[in-house]
Short mmCIF file of C-alpha atoms in Angstrom, two decimals:
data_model
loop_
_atom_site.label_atom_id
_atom_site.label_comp_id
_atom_site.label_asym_id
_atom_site.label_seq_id
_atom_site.Cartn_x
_atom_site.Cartn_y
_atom_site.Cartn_z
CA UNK C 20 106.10 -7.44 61.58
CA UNK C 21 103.71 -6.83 59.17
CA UNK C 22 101.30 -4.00 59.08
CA UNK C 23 98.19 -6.04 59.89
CA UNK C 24 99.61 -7.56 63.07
CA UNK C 25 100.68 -4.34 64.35
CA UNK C 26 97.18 -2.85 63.83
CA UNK C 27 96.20 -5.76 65.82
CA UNK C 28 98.31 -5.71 68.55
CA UNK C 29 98.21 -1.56 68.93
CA UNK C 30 94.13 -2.46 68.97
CA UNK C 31 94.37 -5.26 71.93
CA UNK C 32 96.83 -2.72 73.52
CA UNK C 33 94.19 0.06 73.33
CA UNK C 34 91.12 -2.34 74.68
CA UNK C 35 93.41 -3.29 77.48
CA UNK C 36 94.32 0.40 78.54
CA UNK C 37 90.49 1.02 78.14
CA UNK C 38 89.25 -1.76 80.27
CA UNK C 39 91.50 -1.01 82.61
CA UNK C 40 90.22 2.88 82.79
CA UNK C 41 86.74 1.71 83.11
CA UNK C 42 87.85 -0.41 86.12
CA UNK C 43 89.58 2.13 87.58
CA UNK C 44 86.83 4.59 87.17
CA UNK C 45 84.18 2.48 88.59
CA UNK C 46 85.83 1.84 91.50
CA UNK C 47 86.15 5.40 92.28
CA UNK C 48 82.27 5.84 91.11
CA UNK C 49 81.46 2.62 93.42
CA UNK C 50 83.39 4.71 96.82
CA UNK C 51 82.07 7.97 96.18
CA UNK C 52 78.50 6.83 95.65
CA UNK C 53 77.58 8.86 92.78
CA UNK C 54 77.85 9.39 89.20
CA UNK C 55 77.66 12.46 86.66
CA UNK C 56 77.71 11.65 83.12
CA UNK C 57 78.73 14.90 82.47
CA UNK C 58 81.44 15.01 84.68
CA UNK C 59 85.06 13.81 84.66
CA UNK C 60 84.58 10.08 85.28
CA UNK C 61 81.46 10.22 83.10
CA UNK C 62 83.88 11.40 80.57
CA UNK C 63 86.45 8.78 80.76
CA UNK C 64 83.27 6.27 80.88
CA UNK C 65 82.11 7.57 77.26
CA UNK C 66 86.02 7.63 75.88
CA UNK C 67 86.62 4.01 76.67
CA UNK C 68 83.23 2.57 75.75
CA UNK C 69 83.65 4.11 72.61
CA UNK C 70 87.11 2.75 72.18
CA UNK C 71 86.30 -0.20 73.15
CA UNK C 72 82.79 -0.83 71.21
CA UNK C 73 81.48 -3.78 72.60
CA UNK C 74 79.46 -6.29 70.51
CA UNK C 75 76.43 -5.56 72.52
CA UNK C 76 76.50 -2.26 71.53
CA UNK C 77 76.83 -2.53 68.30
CA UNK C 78 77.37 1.20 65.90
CA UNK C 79 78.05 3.07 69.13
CA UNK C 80 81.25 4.68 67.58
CA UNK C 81 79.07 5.81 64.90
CA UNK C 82 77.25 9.34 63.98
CA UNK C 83 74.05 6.43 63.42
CA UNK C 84 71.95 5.68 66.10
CA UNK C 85 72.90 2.00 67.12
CA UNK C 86 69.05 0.41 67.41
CA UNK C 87 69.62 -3.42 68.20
CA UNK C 88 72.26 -1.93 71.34
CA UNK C 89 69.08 0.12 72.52
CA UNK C 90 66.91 -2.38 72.06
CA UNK C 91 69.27 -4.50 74.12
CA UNK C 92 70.40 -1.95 76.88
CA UNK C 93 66.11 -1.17 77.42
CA UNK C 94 65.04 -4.59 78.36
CA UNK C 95 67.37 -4.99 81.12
CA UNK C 96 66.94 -1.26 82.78
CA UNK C 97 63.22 -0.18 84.03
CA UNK C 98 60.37 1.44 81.94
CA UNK C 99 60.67 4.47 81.61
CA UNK C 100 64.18 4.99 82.69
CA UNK C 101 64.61 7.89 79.16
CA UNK C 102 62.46 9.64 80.97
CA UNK C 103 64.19 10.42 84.15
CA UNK C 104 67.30 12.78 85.12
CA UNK C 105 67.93 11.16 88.36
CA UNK C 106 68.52 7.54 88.51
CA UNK C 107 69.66 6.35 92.07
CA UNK C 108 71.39 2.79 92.96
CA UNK C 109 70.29 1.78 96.26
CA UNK C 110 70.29 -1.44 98.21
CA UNK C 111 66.87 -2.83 99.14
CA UNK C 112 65.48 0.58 101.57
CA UNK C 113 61.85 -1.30 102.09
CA UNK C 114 60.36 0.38 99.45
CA UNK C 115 58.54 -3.31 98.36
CA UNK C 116 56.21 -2.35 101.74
CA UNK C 117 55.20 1.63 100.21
CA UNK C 118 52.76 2.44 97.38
CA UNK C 119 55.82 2.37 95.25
CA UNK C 120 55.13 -0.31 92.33
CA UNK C 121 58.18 -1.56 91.54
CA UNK C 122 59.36 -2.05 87.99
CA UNK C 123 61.05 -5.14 87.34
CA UNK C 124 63.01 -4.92 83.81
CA UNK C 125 61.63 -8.00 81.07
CA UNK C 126 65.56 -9.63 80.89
CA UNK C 127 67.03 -8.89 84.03
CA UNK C 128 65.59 -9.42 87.32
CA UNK C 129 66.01 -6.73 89.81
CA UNK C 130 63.72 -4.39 91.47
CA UNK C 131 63.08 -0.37 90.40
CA UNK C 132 60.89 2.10 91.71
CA UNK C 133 59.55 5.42 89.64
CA UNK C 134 60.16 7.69 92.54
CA UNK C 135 58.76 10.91 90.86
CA UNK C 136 58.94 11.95 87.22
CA UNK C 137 62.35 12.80 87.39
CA UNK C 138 63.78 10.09 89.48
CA UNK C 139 64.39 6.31 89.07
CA UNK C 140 65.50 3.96 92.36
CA UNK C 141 67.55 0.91 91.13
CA UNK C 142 68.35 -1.75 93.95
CA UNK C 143 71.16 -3.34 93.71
CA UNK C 144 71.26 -7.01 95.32
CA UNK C 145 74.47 -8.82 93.57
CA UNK C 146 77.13 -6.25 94.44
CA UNK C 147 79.27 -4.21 92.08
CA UNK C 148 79.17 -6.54 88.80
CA UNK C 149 75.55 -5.14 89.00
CA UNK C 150 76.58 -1.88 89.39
CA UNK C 151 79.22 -1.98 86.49
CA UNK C 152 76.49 -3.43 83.75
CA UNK C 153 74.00 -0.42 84.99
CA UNK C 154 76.30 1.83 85.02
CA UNK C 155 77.16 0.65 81.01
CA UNK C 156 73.95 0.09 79.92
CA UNK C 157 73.60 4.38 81.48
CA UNK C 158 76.74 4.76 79.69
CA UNK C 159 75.48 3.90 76.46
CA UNK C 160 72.10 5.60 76.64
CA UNK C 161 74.15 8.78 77.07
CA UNK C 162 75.94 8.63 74.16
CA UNK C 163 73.03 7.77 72.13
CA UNK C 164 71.11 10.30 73.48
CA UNK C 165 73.23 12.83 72.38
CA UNK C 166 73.51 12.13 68.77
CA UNK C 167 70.24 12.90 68.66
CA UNK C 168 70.37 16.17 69.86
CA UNK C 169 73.45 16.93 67.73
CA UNK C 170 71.26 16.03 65.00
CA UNK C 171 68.01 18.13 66.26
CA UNK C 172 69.40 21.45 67.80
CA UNK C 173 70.07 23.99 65.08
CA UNK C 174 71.37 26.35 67.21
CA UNK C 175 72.65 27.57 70.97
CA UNK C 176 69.08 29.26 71.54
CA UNK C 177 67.44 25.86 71.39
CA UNK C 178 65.73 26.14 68.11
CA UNK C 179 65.37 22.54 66.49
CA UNK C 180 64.35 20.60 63.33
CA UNK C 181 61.23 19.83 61.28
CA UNK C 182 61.69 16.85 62.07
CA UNK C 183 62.10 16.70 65.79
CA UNK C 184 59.38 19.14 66.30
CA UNK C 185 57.05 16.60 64.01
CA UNK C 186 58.53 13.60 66.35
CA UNK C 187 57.14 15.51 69.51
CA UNK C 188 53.67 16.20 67.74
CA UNK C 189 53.68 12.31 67.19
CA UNK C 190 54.73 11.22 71.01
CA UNK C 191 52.07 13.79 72.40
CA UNK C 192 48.82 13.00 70.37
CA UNK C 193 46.19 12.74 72.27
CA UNK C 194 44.59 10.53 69.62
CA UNK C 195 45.68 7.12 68.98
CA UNK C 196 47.81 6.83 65.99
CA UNK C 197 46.56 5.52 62.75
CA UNK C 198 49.17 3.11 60.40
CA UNK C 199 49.69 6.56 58.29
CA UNK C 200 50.74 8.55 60.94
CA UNK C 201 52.81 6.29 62.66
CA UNK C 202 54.93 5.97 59.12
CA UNK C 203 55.03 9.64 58.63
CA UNK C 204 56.06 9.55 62.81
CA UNK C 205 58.93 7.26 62.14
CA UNK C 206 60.41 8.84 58.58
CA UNK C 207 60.79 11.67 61.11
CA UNK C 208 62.34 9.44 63.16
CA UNK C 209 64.31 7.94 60.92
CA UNK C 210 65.88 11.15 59.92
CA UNK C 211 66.78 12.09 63.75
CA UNK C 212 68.45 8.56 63.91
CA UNK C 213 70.54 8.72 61.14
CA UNK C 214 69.10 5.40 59.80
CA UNK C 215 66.37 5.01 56.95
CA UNK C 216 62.95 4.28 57.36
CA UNK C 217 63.30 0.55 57.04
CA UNK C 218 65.53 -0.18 59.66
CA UNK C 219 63.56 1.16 61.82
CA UNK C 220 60.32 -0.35 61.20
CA UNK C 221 62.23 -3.48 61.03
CA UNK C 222 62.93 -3.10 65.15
CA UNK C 223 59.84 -0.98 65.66
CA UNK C 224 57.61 -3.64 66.84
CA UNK C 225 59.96 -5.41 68.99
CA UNK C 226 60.14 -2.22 71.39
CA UNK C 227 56.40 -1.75 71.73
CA UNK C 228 54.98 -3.45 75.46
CA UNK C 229 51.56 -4.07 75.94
CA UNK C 230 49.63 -0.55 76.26
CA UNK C 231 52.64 1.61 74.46
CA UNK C 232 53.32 0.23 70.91
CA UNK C 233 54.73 3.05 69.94
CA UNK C 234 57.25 2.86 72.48
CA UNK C 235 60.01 3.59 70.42
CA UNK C 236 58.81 6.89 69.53
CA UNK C 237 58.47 8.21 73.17
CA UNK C 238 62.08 6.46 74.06
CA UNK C 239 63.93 8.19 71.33
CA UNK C 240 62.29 11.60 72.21
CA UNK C 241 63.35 11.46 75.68
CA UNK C 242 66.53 10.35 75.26
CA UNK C 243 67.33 13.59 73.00
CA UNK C 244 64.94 15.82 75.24
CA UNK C 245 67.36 15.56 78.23
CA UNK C 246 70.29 15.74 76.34
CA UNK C 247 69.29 18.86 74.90
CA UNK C 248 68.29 20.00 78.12
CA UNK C 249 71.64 19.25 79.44
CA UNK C 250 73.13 21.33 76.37
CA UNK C 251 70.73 24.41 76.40
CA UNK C 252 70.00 24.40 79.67
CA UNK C 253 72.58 23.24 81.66
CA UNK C 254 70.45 20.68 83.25
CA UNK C 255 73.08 17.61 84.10
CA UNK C 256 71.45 14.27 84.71
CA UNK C 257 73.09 12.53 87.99
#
């Protein structure tokens, strides 16, 4: 057998094995009703999404941020999602009759509610496929968010880059942003992502929504917010 077809077949035999983790670890997610990202099954999660690397994720394996996969993974979970620790899956608990607005992703219908600043309510109305993509799609954000703070946090005290701290100047301005700004905002950016500067002012634009266009500026300093949290602080998302 040549070498080629081995690599092949050793490859199809790892996927399996790895798809076959993931099942087994979602069903055990899916009974016990909860899920750390930190924890064991978050672990195994990570390991075989990684293996597996799934077109739709695109450079997940890789130190680089993976941009089209985020871009991807953001319009099918709810504004604002980077933001929170706490992300619960629920069935339908009549929250469509509270003051709770709900957030309805742009490519996949399904109701959320911003609970608090910290907390995001997903319902779940088509069983547990829909709980295996969100679960993914969480999956995914994970990872990415911490490359970025492996790439940000300097040391264990929680000192950080020039360039992070000029990336949190940029998402707190209380001024709009002019064109200069915004390119010295995502050179910074750039730098944090591992990807140069126009990559990611070729994707910038398609992130922006109508009343945040620089969207992509506040996701990507979220992302690596909480995941340095989680590393300085101890502060586990659930």
């Amino acid at each position: 057998m040549s070498k080629k077809k081995q690599h092949g077949r050793t490859r199809a035999q790892e996927s399996s094995n790895a798809i076959e983790r993931m099942y087994i670890t979602m069903r055990h997610l899916f009974n016990r009703g909860f899920y750390k990202p930190m924890g064991v099954s978050g672990e195994t999660l990570r390991e075989s999404l990684l293996l597996l690397r799934p077109e739709i994720y695109g450079s997940i394996a890789e130190e680089k941020a993976e941009l089209d996969g985020l871009l991807y993974v953001m319009d099918r979970l709810p504004l604002g999602i980077e933001e929170c620790s706490y992300i619960n899956l629920t069935s339908d608990e009549g929250y469509a009759d509270s003051h709770f607005k709900p957030i309805i992703p742009p490519k996949r219908r399904r109701n959320c509610y911003r609970i608090d600043e910290e907390q995001m309510n997903i319902e779940i109305t088509r069983g547990r496929s829909e709980i295996y993509d969100i679960l993914t799609h969480l999956t995914f954000l994970f990872i990415e968010s911490h490359k970025i703070s492996k790439r940000v946090l300097i040391d264990d005290s929680g000192n950080t880059t020039r360039d992070w701290v000029k990336l949190e100047r940029a998402v707190f301005s209380s001024t709009k942003l002019t064109q200069q700004e915004r390119e010295v905002a995502i050179t910074h950016m750039a730098n944090i992502l591992g990807r140069t500067f126009n990559e990611v002012t070729s994707v910038y634009k398609s992130f922006a929504i109508e009343g945040q266009s620089e969207r992509l500026l506040h996701i990507v300093y979220w992302l690596g917010k909480l995941a340095i949290e989680e590393v300085i602080n101890d502060k586990k998302r659930t």
